[in-house]
mmCIF file of C-alpha atoms in Angstrom:
data_model
loop_
_atom_site.group_PDB
_atom_site.id
_atom_site.type_symbol
_atom_site.label_atom_id
_atom_site.label_comp_id
_atom_site.label_asym_id
_atom_site.label_seq_id
_atom_site.Cartn_x
_atom_site.Cartn_y
_atom_site.Cartn_z
ATOM 1 C CA MET X 1 163.499 91.714 128.303
ATOM 2 C CA ARG X 2 162.686 93.094 124.879
ATOM 3 C CA THR X 3 159.224 92.420 123.515
ATOM 4 C CA TYR X 4 159.482 91.421 119.927
ATOM 5 C CA ASP X 5 157.136 92.454 117.181
ATOM 6 C CA VAL X 6 156.361 88.881 116.247
ATOM 7 C CA ILE X 7 153.175 87.099 115.393
ATOM 8 C CA THR X 8 153.590 83.472 116.325
ATOM 9 C CA HIS X 9 150.053 82.291 116.432
ATOM 10 C CA ARG X 10 146.667 83.799 116.916
ATOM 11 C CA HIS X 11 143.730 82.009 118.446
ATOM 12 C CA ARG X 12 140.882 84.109 117.192
ATOM 13 C CA PRO X 13 139.823 84.442 113.563
ATOM 14 C CA SER X 14 139.034 87.945 112.503
ATOM 15 C CA SER X 15 136.745 87.547 109.554
ATOM 16 C CA THR X 16 133.531 88.749 111.142
ATOM 17 C CA ARG X 17 131.424 90.974 108.967
ATOM 18 C CA GLY X 18 132.412 94.617 109.380
ATOM 19 C CA GLY X 19 135.308 93.466 111.460
ATOM 20 C CA LYS X 20 138.034 95.467 109.765
ATOM 21 C CA MET X 21 138.594 97.597 112.867
ATOM 22 C CA ALA X 22 138.356 94.506 114.998
ATOM 23 C CA ALA X 23 140.874 92.815 112.774
ATOM 24 C CA ARG X 24 143.395 95.569 113.249
ATOM 25 C CA LEU X 25 142.896 95.599 116.995
ATOM 26 C CA LEU X 26 143.233 91.848 117.032
ATOM 27 C CA LEU X 27 146.499 92.024 115.114
ATOM 28 C CA ARG X 28 147.879 94.421 117.657
ATOM 29 C CA SER X 29 146.661 92.434 120.631
ATOM 30 C CA GLY X 30 147.854 89.295 118.869
ATOM 31 C CA LEU X 31 151.340 90.797 118.719
ATOM 32 C CA ARG X 32 151.304 91.615 122.385
ATOM 33 C CA ALA X 33 149.793 88.270 123.264
ATOM 34 C CA ALA X 34 152.413 86.483 121.209
ATOM 35 C CA ALA X 35 155.181 88.404 122.896
ATOM 36 C CA ALA X 36 153.759 87.685 126.344
ATOM 37 C CA TYR X 37 153.146 84.055 125.439
ATOM 38 C CA ARG X 38 156.724 83.620 124.405
ATOM 39 C CA ALA X 39 157.912 85.156 127.622
ATOM 40 C CA VAL X 40 156.164 82.549 129.747
ATOM 41 C CA ARG X 41 156.427 79.601 127.377
ATOM 42 C CA VAL X 42 156.618 76.079 128.750
ATOM 43 C CA SER X 43 159.475 73.863 127.646
ATOM 44 C CA ALA X 44 159.376 73.491 123.868
ATOM 45 C CA ALA X 45 160.028 69.809 124.248
ATOM 46 C CA SER X 46 156.353 69.330 125.068
ATOM 47 C CA ARG X 47 155.518 70.014 121.430
ATOM 48 C CA CYS X 48 157.844 68.671 118.766
ATOM 49 C CA MET X 49 158.216 65.988 116.161
ATOM 50 C CA SER X 50 158.896 63.250 118.653
ATOM 51 C CA THR X 51 156.025 63.914 121.052
ATOM 52 C CA GLY X 52 153.125 65.060 118.844
ATOM 53 C CA GLY X 53 154.322 64.696 115.295
ATOM 54 C CA ILE X 54 154.189 68.371 114.328
ATOM 55 C CA PRO X 55 157.585 70.067 114.020
ATOM 56 C CA THR X 56 158.441 73.298 115.791
ATOM 57 C CA ASP X 57 160.083 76.306 114.194
ATOM 58 C CA GLU X 58 163.160 75.354 116.187
ATOM 59 C CA GLU X 59 163.302 72.055 114.305
ATOM 60 C CA GLN X 60 162.143 73.133 110.884
ATOM 61 C CA ALA X 61 162.606 76.861 110.216
ATOM 62 C CA THR X 62 165.037 77.581 107.420
ATOM 63 C CA GLY X 63 166.611 80.445 105.498
ATOM 64 C CA LEU X 64 166.120 84.024 106.597
ATOM 65 C CA GLU X 65 163.285 83.034 108.927
ATOM 66 C CA LYS X 66 165.697 80.808 110.834
ATOM 67 C CA VAL X 67 168.441 83.435 110.944
ATOM 68 C CA ILE X 68 166.014 85.979 112.337
ATOM 69 C CA MET X 69 164.577 83.495 114.821
ATOM 70 C CA LYS X 70 168.070 82.808 116.183
ATOM 71 C CA ALA X 71 168.977 86.494 116.257
ATOM 72 C CA MET X 72 165.826 87.379 118.164
ATOM 73 C CA ARG X 73 166.588 84.675 120.684
ATOM 74 C CA ASP X 74 170.094 86.038 121.130
ATOM 75 C CA GLY X 75 168.714 89.542 121.547
ATOM 76 C CA THR X 76 170.290 90.997 118.394
ATOM 77 C CA ASP X 77 168.432 92.713 115.565
ATOM 78 C CA PRO X 78 170.612 92.439 112.440
ATOM 79 C CA TYR X 79 167.712 93.145 110.112
ATOM 80 C CA ASN X 80 166.419 96.247 111.866
ATOM 81 C CA MET X 81 162.987 94.868 112.650
ATOM 82 C CA MET X 82 162.723 96.721 115.952
ATOM 83 C CA LYS X 83 162.105 100.397 116.510
ATOM 84 C CA PRO X 84 165.423 102.257 116.608
ATOM 85 C CA LYS X 85 166.731 103.050 120.056
ATOM 86 C CA GLY X 86 165.970 106.525 121.314
ATOM 87 C CA TYR X 87 168.824 108.931 121.843
ATOM 88 C CA ALA X 88 168.906 112.422 123.261
ATOM 89 C CA GLY X 89 170.483 113.809 120.100
ATOM 90 C CA SER X 90 172.961 115.894 122.032
ATOM 91 C CA LYS X 91 176.706 116.096 121.400
ATOM 92 C CA MET X 92 177.329 113.632 124.225
ATOM 93 C CA ASP X 93 174.484 111.304 123.197
ATOM 94 C CA PRO X 94 174.058 111.577 119.446
ATOM 95 C CA HIS X 95 171.551 109.561 117.434
ATOM 96 C CA LEU X 96 173.482 106.494 116.301
ATOM 97 C CA VAL X 97 172.545 105.649 112.717
ATOM 98 C CA PRO X 98 173.616 102.190 111.502
ATOM 99 C CA SER X 99 174.639 101.922 107.840
ATOM 100 C CA ILE X 100 175.990 99.237 105.550
ATOM 101 C CA THR X 101 177.724 101.827 103.344
ATOM 102 C CA ASN X 102 179.524 105.062 104.153
ATOM 103 C CA LYS X 103 176.446 107.271 104.024
ATOM 104 C CA ARG X 104 172.727 107.069 104.770
ATOM 105 C CA ILE X 105 169.753 109.391 104.359
ATOM 106 C CA VAL X 106 168.358 110.697 107.646
ATOM 107 C CA GLY X 107 164.886 112.190 108.020
ATOM 108 C CA CYS X 108 164.641 114.325 111.152
ATOM 109 C CA VAL X 109 161.199 114.980 112.647
ATOM 110 C CA CYS X 110 162.474 117.845 114.720
ATOM 111 C CA GLU X 111 159.455 118.134 116.940
ATOM 112 C CA GLU X 112 156.742 115.531 117.532
ATOM 113 C CA ASP X 113 153.922 115.737 114.982
ATOM 114 C CA ASN X 114 155.990 117.894 112.580
ATOM 115 C CA THR X 115 154.772 117.174 109.064
ATOM 116 C CA ALA X 116 157.805 118.659 107.334
ATOM 117 C CA VAL X 117 160.584 116.088 107.625
ATOM 118 C CA VAL X 118 164.138 117.439 107.276
ATOM 119 C CA TRP X 119 166.059 115.112 104.956
ATOM 120 C CA PHE X 120 169.837 115.042 104.622
ATOM 121 C CA TRP X 121 172.698 112.691 103.843
ATOM 122 C CA LEU X 122 174.672 111.552 106.888
ATOM 123 C CA HIS X 123 178.304 110.732 106.003
ATOM 124 C CA GLU X 124 180.723 108.623 107.989
ATOM 125 C CA GLY X 125 183.132 110.429 110.236
ATOM 126 C CA GLU X 126 182.231 113.264 112.587
ATOM 127 C CA ALA X 127 178.667 113.641 113.791
ATOM 128 C CA GLN X 128 176.490 115.991 111.752
ATOM 129 C CA ARG X 129 173.697 118.217 112.979
ATOM 130 C CA CYS X 130 170.184 118.585 111.637
ATOM 131 C CA PRO X 131 170.077 121.859 109.716
ATOM 132 C CA SER X 132 166.756 122.689 111.309
ATOM 133 C CA CYS X 133 166.832 121.641 114.963
ATOM 134 C CA GLY X 134 170.526 120.932 115.473
ATOM 135 C CA ALA X 135 170.149 117.357 116.733
ATOM 136 C CA HIS X 136 173.379 115.353 116.453
ATOM 137 C CA TYR X 137 173.554 112.284 114.215
ATOM 138 C CA GLN X 138 176.492 109.869 114.004
ATOM 139 C CA LEU X 139 176.865 107.244 111.275
ATOM 140 C CA VAL X 140 177.851 103.815 112.635
ATOM 141 C CA PRO X 141 179.226 101.468 109.946
ATOM 142 C CA HIS X 142 177.806 97.921 110.095
ATOM 143 C CA GLU X 143 178.559 94.743 108.229
ATOM 144 C CA LEU X 144 175.885 93.576 105.805
ATOM 145 C CA PRO X 145 174.180 90.683 107.631
ATOM 146 C CA HIS X 146 174.572 87.490 105.638
ATOM 147 C CA MET H 1 170.443 83.763 100.296
ATOM 148 C CA ALA H 2 170.191 87.333 98.987
ATOM 149 C CA HIS H 3 172.347 89.938 100.703
ATOM 150 C CA GLN H 4 169.952 92.389 102.278
ATOM 151 C CA ALA H 5 169.786 94.440 105.493
ATOM 152 C CA HIS H 6 166.022 94.083 105.902
ATOM 153 C CA ALA H 7 163.672 91.237 106.753
ATOM 154 C CA TYR H 8 161.330 91.631 103.783
ATOM 155 C CA HIS H 9 160.982 89.376 100.774
ATOM 156 C CA MET H 10 162.050 90.771 97.414
ATOM 157 C CA VAL H 11 160.385 88.213 95.167
ATOM 158 C CA ASP H 12 162.069 86.789 92.099
ATOM 159 C CA PRO H 13 160.621 87.645 88.671
ATOM 160 C CA SER H 14 157.618 85.465 87.937
ATOM 161 C CA PRO H 15 155.416 84.847 84.891
ATOM 162 C CA TRP H 16 152.253 84.099 86.857
ATOM 163 C CA PRO H 17 150.916 87.641 87.179
ATOM 164 C CA LEU H 18 151.073 87.897 83.382
ATOM 165 C CA THR H 19 149.438 84.518 82.798
ATOM 166 C CA GLY H 20 146.775 85.478 85.344
ATOM 167 C CA ALA H 21 146.069 88.729 83.532
ATOM 168 C CA VAL H 22 145.889 86.912 80.192
ATOM 169 C CA ALA H 23 143.542 84.366 81.749
ATOM 170 C CA ALA H 24 141.297 87.197 82.987
ATOM 171 C CA LEU H 25 141.255 88.674 79.495
ATOM 172 C CA LEU H 26 140.429 85.351 77.841
ATOM 173 C CA MET H 27 137.717 84.537 80.374
ATOM 174 C CA THR H 28 135.942 87.885 80.062
ATOM 175 C CA SER H 29 136.135 88.125 76.293
ATOM 176 C CA GLY H 30 135.370 84.408 76.104
ATOM 177 C CA LEU H 31 132.232 85.024 78.147
ATOM 178 C CA ALA H 32 131.117 87.667 75.668
ATOM 179 C CA ILE H 33 131.908 85.364 72.728
ATOM 180 C CA TRP H 34 129.963 82.545 74.374
ATOM 181 C CA MET H 35 126.928 84.745 74.850
ATOM 182 C CA HIS H 36 126.907 86.045 71.299
ATOM 183 C CA PHE H 37 128.379 83.277 69.184
ATOM 184 C CA HIS H 38 127.619 80.142 71.242
ATOM 185 C CA THR H 39 131.159 78.820 71.403
ATOM 186 C CA MET H 40 132.922 78.201 74.720
ATOM 187 C CA THR H 41 136.470 77.727 73.434
ATOM 188 C CA LEU H 42 137.970 81.058 74.424
ATOM 189 C CA MET H 43 136.373 81.067 77.848
ATOM 190 C CA THR H 44 137.431 77.475 78.558
ATOM 191 C CA LEU H 45 140.969 78.320 77.499
ATOM 192 C CA GLY H 46 140.915 81.241 79.920
ATOM 193 C CA MET H 47 139.646 79.031 82.751
ATOM 194 C CA ILE H 48 142.390 76.445 82.171
ATOM 195 C CA LEU H 49 145.001 79.193 82.137
ATOM 196 C CA LEU H 50 143.519 80.572 85.373
ATOM 197 C CA LEU H 51 143.709 77.193 87.091
ATOM 198 C CA LEU H 52 147.298 76.717 85.940
ATOM 199 C CA THR H 53 148.192 80.203 87.168
ATOM 200 C CA MET H 54 146.655 79.654 90.589
ATOM 201 C CA TYR H 55 148.304 76.279 90.988
ATOM 202 C CA GLN H 56 151.778 77.476 90.036
ATOM 203 C CA TRP H 57 151.648 80.838 91.790
ATOM 204 C CA TRP H 58 150.528 79.413 95.111
ATOM 205 C CA ARG H 59 152.964 76.512 94.716
ATOM 206 C CA ASP H 60 155.742 79.088 94.356
ATOM 207 C CA ILE H 61 154.576 80.926 97.484
ATOM 208 C CA ILE H 62 154.687 77.661 99.430
ATOM 209 C CA ARG H 63 158.182 77.021 98.105
ATOM 210 C CA GLU H 64 159.332 80.512 99.078
ATOM 211 C CA GLY H 65 157.814 80.371 102.564
ATOM 212 C CA THR H 66 158.055 76.783 103.748
ATOM 213 C CA PHE H 67 161.097 75.548 101.855
ATOM 214 C CA GLN H 68 163.191 78.689 101.521
ATOM 215 C CA GLY H 69 162.304 80.536 104.735
ATOM 216 C CA HIS H 70 161.416 83.868 103.184
ATOM 217 C CA HIS H 71 158.323 84.342 105.369
ATOM 218 C CA THR H 72 159.942 86.220 108.230
ATOM 219 C CA PRO H 73 157.747 87.894 110.883
ATOM 220 C CA PRO H 74 157.250 91.152 108.931
ATOM 221 C CA VAL H 75 156.484 89.209 105.768
ATOM 222 C CA GLN H 76 153.955 87.091 107.634
ATOM 223 C CA LYS H 77 152.388 90.232 109.055
ATOM 224 C CA GLY H 78 151.950 91.553 105.516
ATOM 225 C CA LEU H 79 150.302 88.300 104.471
ATOM 226 C CA ARG H 80 147.911 88.609 107.401
ATOM 227 C CA TYR H 81 146.953 92.144 106.428
ATOM 228 C CA GLY H 82 146.502 90.940 102.865
ATOM 229 C CA MET H 83 144.140 88.135 103.801
ATOM 230 C CA ILE H 84 142.105 90.391 106.086
ATOM 231 C CA LEU H 85 141.795 93.020 103.369
ATOM 232 C CA PHE H 86 140.765 90.372 100.847
ATOM 233 C CA ILE H 87 138.100 88.953 103.156
ATOM 234 C CA THR H 88 136.876 92.497 103.814
ATOM 235 C CA SER H 89 136.495 93.030 100.093
ATOM 236 C CA GLU H 90 134.471 89.817 99.916
ATOM 237 C CA VAL H 91 132.265 91.081 102.727
ATOM 238 C CA PHE H 92 131.463 94.124 100.612
ATOM 239 C CA PHE H 93 130.804 91.852 97.637
ATOM 240 C CA PHE H 94 128.113 90.029 99.589
ATOM 241 C CA LEU H 95 126.801 93.263 101.070
ATOM 242 C CA GLY H 96 125.783 94.233 97.550
ATOM 243 C CA PHE H 97 123.607 91.159 97.163
ATOM 244 C CA PHE H 98 122.072 91.634 100.576
ATOM 245 C CA TRP H 99 121.315 95.212 99.582
ATOM 246 C CA ALA H 100 119.555 93.948 96.480
ATOM 247 C CA PHE H 101 117.554 91.448 98.520
ATOM 248 C CA TYR H 102 116.430 93.970 101.111
ATOM 249 C CA HIS H 103 115.697 96.591 98.464
ATOM 250 C CA SER H 104 113.210 94.259 96.799
ATOM 251 C CA SER H 105 111.823 92.553 99.878
ATOM 252 C CA LEU H 106 111.282 95.475 102.259
ATOM 253 C CA ALA H 107 108.986 97.329 99.832
ATOM 254 C CA PRO H 108 107.569 94.683 97.491
ATOM 255 C CA THR H 109 106.120 96.179 94.307
ATOM 256 C CA PRO H 110 102.568 95.664 93.027
ATOM 257 C CA GLU H 111 103.959 93.325 90.345
ATOM 258 C CA LEU H 112 104.872 90.921 93.131
ATOM 259 C CA GLY H 113 101.473 91.267 94.759
ATOM 260 C CA GLY H 114 102.709 93.851 97.228
ATOM 261 C CA CYS H 115 103.954 91.116 99.541
ATOM 262 C CA TRP H 116 107.069 89.103 100.345
ATOM 263 C CA PRO H 117 107.473 86.310 99.505
ATOM 264 C CA PRO H 118 105.883 87.320 96.201
ATOM 265 C CA THR H 119 102.597 85.806 95.109
ATOM 266 C CA GLY H 120 103.056 82.379 93.632
ATOM 267 C CA ILE H 121 106.421 81.664 95.266
ATOM 268 C CA THR H 122 106.567 78.588 97.510
ATOM 269 C CA THR H 123 109.518 79.218 99.752
ATOM 270 C CA LEU H 124 111.715 76.525 101.269
ATOM 271 C CA ASP H 125 110.926 75.631 104.873
ATOM 272 C CA PRO H 126 113.721 77.249 106.862
ATOM 273 C CA PHE H 127 113.492 74.564 109.529
ATOM 274 C CA GLU H 128 114.231 71.676 107.214
ATOM 275 C CA VAL H 129 117.400 71.329 105.079
ATOM 276 C CA PRO H 130 118.461 74.980 105.543
ATOM 277 C CA LEU H 131 118.551 74.468 109.305
ATOM 278 C CA LEU H 132 120.592 71.298 108.857
ATOM 279 C CA ASN H 133 122.959 73.268 106.631
ATOM 280 C CA THR H 134 123.315 75.834 109.381
ATOM 281 C CA ALA H 135 124.203 73.124 111.881
ATOM 282 C CA VAL H 136 126.682 71.587 109.437
ATOM 283 C CA LEU H 137 128.537 74.854 108.906
ATOM 284 C CA LEU H 138 128.548 75.753 112.587
ATOM 285 C CA ALA H 139 129.946 72.295 113.369
ATOM 286 C CA SER H 140 132.605 72.786 110.717
ATOM 287 C CA GLY H 141 133.580 76.024 112.464
ATOM 288 C CA VAL H 142 134.119 74.043 115.629
ATOM 289 C CA THR H 143 136.177 71.356 113.875
ATOM 290 C CA VAL H 144 138.401 73.888 112.132
ATOM 291 C CA THR H 145 139.089 75.559 115.490
ATOM 292 C CA TRP H 146 139.867 72.131 116.879
ATOM 293 C CA ALA H 147 142.309 71.613 114.020
ATOM 294 C CA HIS H 148 143.997 74.940 114.765
ATOM 295 C CA HIS H 149 144.504 74.118 118.413
ATOM 296 C CA SER H 150 145.784 70.677 117.472
ATOM 297 C CA ILE H 151 148.413 72.236 115.236
ATOM 298 C CA MET H 152 149.443 74.724 117.890
ATOM 299 C CA GLU H 153 149.771 71.956 120.434
ATOM 300 C CA GLY H 154 151.814 69.795 118.081
ATOM 301 C CA LEU H 155 149.287 66.976 117.736
ATOM 302 C CA ARG H 156 149.607 65.679 114.206
ATOM 303 C CA LYS H 157 146.979 62.945 114.197
ATOM 304 C CA GLN H 158 144.280 65.129 115.727
ATOM 305 C CA ALA H 159 145.113 67.985 113.375
ATOM 306 C CA ILE H 160 144.696 65.731 110.362
ATOM 307 C CA GLN H 161 141.476 64.206 111.660
ATOM 308 C CA SER H 162 139.784 67.488 112.596
ATOM 309 C CA LEU H 163 140.854 69.162 109.360
ATOM 310 C CA ALA H 164 139.569 66.217 107.319
ATOM 311 C CA LEU H 165 136.287 66.333 109.245
ATOM 312 C CA THR H 166 135.961 70.043 108.487
ATOM 313 C CA ILE H 167 136.371 69.371 104.783
ATOM 314 C CA LEU H 168 133.852 66.526 104.896
ATOM 315 C CA LEU H 169 131.324 68.814 106.563
ATOM 316 C CA GLY H 170 131.986 71.353 103.825
ATOM 317 C CA PHE H 171 131.305 68.726 101.171
ATOM 318 C CA TYR H 172 128.160 67.652 103.020
ATOM 319 C CA PHE H 173 126.904 71.262 102.956
ATOM 320 C CA THR H 174 127.601 71.517 99.243
ATOM 321 C CA PHE H 175 125.854 68.217 98.613
ATOM 322 C CA LEU H 176 122.774 69.221 100.629
ATOM 323 C CA GLN H 177 122.615 72.608 98.966
ATOM 324 C CA GLY H 178 122.913 70.941 95.572
ATOM 325 C CA MET H 179 119.960 68.724 96.424
ATOM 326 C CA GLU H 180 117.971 71.771 97.568
ATOM 327 C CA TYR H 181 118.717 73.551 94.303
ATOM 328 C CA TYR H 182 117.538 70.527 92.336
ATOM 329 C CA GLU H 183 114.338 70.110 94.322
ATOM 330 C CA ALA H 184 113.431 73.790 94.738
ATOM 331 C CA PRO H 185 109.923 74.724 93.530
ATOM 332 C CA PHE H 186 111.234 77.988 92.036
ATOM 333 C CA THR H 187 114.078 78.912 89.667
ATOM 334 C CA ILE H 188 116.410 81.853 89.116
ATOM 335 C CA ALA H 189 113.993 83.059 86.441
ATOM 336 C CA ASP H 190 111.135 83.404 88.915
ATOM 337 C CA GLY H 191 111.143 87.153 89.333
ATOM 338 C CA VAL H 192 113.232 89.079 91.771
ATOM 339 C CA TYR H 193 112.737 86.402 94.435
ATOM 340 C CA GLY H 194 114.447 83.814 92.293
ATOM 341 C CA SER H 195 117.178 86.231 91.257
ATOM 342 C CA THR H 196 118.086 87.359 94.742
ATOM 343 C CA PHE H 197 117.815 83.849 96.180
ATOM 344 C CA PHE H 198 119.979 82.044 93.658
ATOM 345 C CA VAL H 199 122.558 84.784 93.109
ATOM 346 C CA ALA H 200 123.157 85.285 96.841
ATOM 347 C CA THR H 201 123.097 81.596 97.807
ATOM 348 C CA GLY H 202 124.858 80.666 94.600
ATOM 349 C CA PHE H 203 127.835 82.914 95.232
ATOM 350 C CA HIS H 204 127.868 81.672 98.792
ATOM 351 C CA GLY H 205 127.996 78.086 97.547
ATOM 352 C CA LEU H 206 130.882 78.994 95.268
ATOM 353 C CA HIS H 207 132.709 80.418 98.269
ATOM 354 C CA VAL H 208 132.054 77.216 100.217
ATOM 355 C CA ILE H 209 133.682 75.270 97.397
ATOM 356 C CA ILE H 210 136.632 77.697 97.329
ATOM 357 C CA GLY H 211 136.984 77.474 101.097
ATOM 358 C CA SER H 212 136.810 73.684 101.053
ATOM 359 C CA THR H 213 139.512 73.612 98.381
ATOM 360 C CA PHE H 214 141.717 75.925 100.453
ATOM 361 C CA LEU H 215 141.249 73.668 103.488
ATOM 362 C CA ALA H 216 141.988 70.588 101.369
ATOM 363 C CA VAL H 217 145.272 72.127 100.272
ATOM 364 C CA CYS H 218 146.032 72.779 103.940
ATOM 365 C CA LEU H 219 145.279 69.124 104.732
ATOM 366 C CA LEU H 220 147.721 68.027 102.045
ATOM 367 C CA ARG H 221 150.353 70.381 103.437
ATOM 368 C CA GLN H 222 149.750 69.286 107.014
ATOM 369 C CA VAL H 223 150.189 65.640 105.997
ATOM 370 C CA GLN H 224 153.471 66.610 104.359
ATOM 371 C CA TYR H 225 154.779 68.381 107.476
ATOM 372 C CA HIS H 226 154.729 71.901 106.059
ATOM 373 C CA PHE H 227 153.216 73.485 109.171
ATOM 374 C CA THR H 228 155.044 74.029 112.441
ATOM 375 C CA SER H 229 153.308 74.557 115.742
ATOM 376 C CA GLU H 230 154.199 78.252 115.644
ATOM 377 C CA HIS H 231 154.181 79.057 111.932
ATOM 378 C CA HIS H 232 151.178 77.899 109.938
ATOM 379 C CA PHE H 233 149.702 80.997 108.413
ATOM 380 C CA GLY H 234 148.354 79.203 105.337
ATOM 381 C CA PHE H 235 146.126 77.229 107.650
ATOM 382 C CA GLU H 236 145.085 80.318 109.595
ATOM 383 C CA ALA H 237 144.161 82.105 106.375
ATOM 384 C CA ALA H 238 142.037 79.120 105.322
ATOM 385 C CA ALA H 239 140.376 79.061 108.740
ATOM 386 C CA TRP H 240 139.615 82.796 108.589
ATOM 387 C CA TYR H 241 138.090 82.329 105.141
ATOM 388 C CA TRP H 242 136.066 79.393 106.360
ATOM 389 C CA HIS H 243 134.663 81.361 109.319
ATOM 390 C CA PHE H 244 133.795 84.176 106.906
ATOM 391 C CA VAL H 245 131.860 81.712 104.720
ATOM 392 C CA ASP H 246 130.067 80.460 107.819
ATOM 393 C CA VAL H 247 129.088 83.982 108.894
ATOM 394 C CA VAL H 248 127.793 84.834 105.418
ATOM 395 C CA TRP H 249 125.614 81.710 105.566
ATOM 396 C CA LEU H 250 124.224 82.794 108.932
ATOM 397 C CA PHE H 251 123.213 86.143 107.457
ATOM 398 C CA LEU H 252 121.739 84.391 104.400
ATOM 399 C CA TYR H 253 119.794 82.020 106.580
ATOM 400 C CA ILE H 254 118.380 84.735 108.813
ATOM 401 C CA SER H 255 117.566 87.159 105.968
ATOM 402 C CA ILE H 256 116.539 85.084 102.976
ATOM 403 C CA TYR H 257 115.488 81.729 104.345
ATOM 404 C CA TRP H 258 113.878 82.756 107.613
ATOM 405 C CA TRP H 259 112.754 86.397 107.508
ATOM 406 C CA GLY H 260 112.120 86.147 103.778
ATOM 407 C CA SER H 261 109.788 83.163 104.023
#
């Protein structure tokens, strides 16, 4: 099951003096905790307008927040919130690059920790190769999510 | 809904940053005019404009988040970072005043009698009202945590009660501190003791009032069903701020009221 980069709620305040580092750590652990919490959540019916009087996101979320909530539940990621999937970059397994138009800029970090990023336009059609390391990239046209 | 392929919030054009900047200009220049020419008009105008800006800007944020759903997970994460950074900046603000206090109190000059508290200063007994104030703020930290758990568990009545109690405790602190200020045997003009005492505790009191106001807004929003059991960052931000205010008081109490007496 995918763990989602979502902050639902956090129990601990992080405003202690000199707690900037602590705050960042807490955010990260809060993300993981939230993800884990969601994975083992009890039936949502135990907290909702009818039982306690406070609505749930399920009942009250609206707009883009609601769309994203539903998409996450269905396992899709129309707004590219998640890290892109890893590909080998070979001819058989090229990097698949989603795009809402017919071209997109790609920045290739050929080797880990490289500071010089190789930028190039990726056009629709045949896969292109990074001019530096030769990794294969393939544009995948997508519909604009509405 | 705007057509976008990302989850972020591209805000609509808004006049409030401009009105806020104008308010800052009027307040600062108004302060100078007040000091030199004894008229408060410009400064008061700036303050009114500031209050209007805050009210309308934050109202718009509530509209965008709660009513229009623009506060997606990444947007909320950004708001969290923002609040943490702001509170951190406030920590540094208070650090300055603590620096001033310790600078003067660790090596008291001959003009003060070479001692701390300085000669002639009757300090407040740290085990009277200041201790009560400490208990009040610590209790309010408990009640605000209670309110948070009530929200997360979907209990409306308890959330409202605990949040209201937190605000009442905040008001009680402000009231007690006001009484202390009135009854204190020294003033801000009483040397560096008076300066450090009233500037540090004074700014703290201002932050208590700000924090109480923030919590009061949250109470209003909770009553009007803005918060869900999963998404209630406005409340969390207010709670973080409130805990920060509490911690600053603890440092004030230990340093100025207790060690400094």
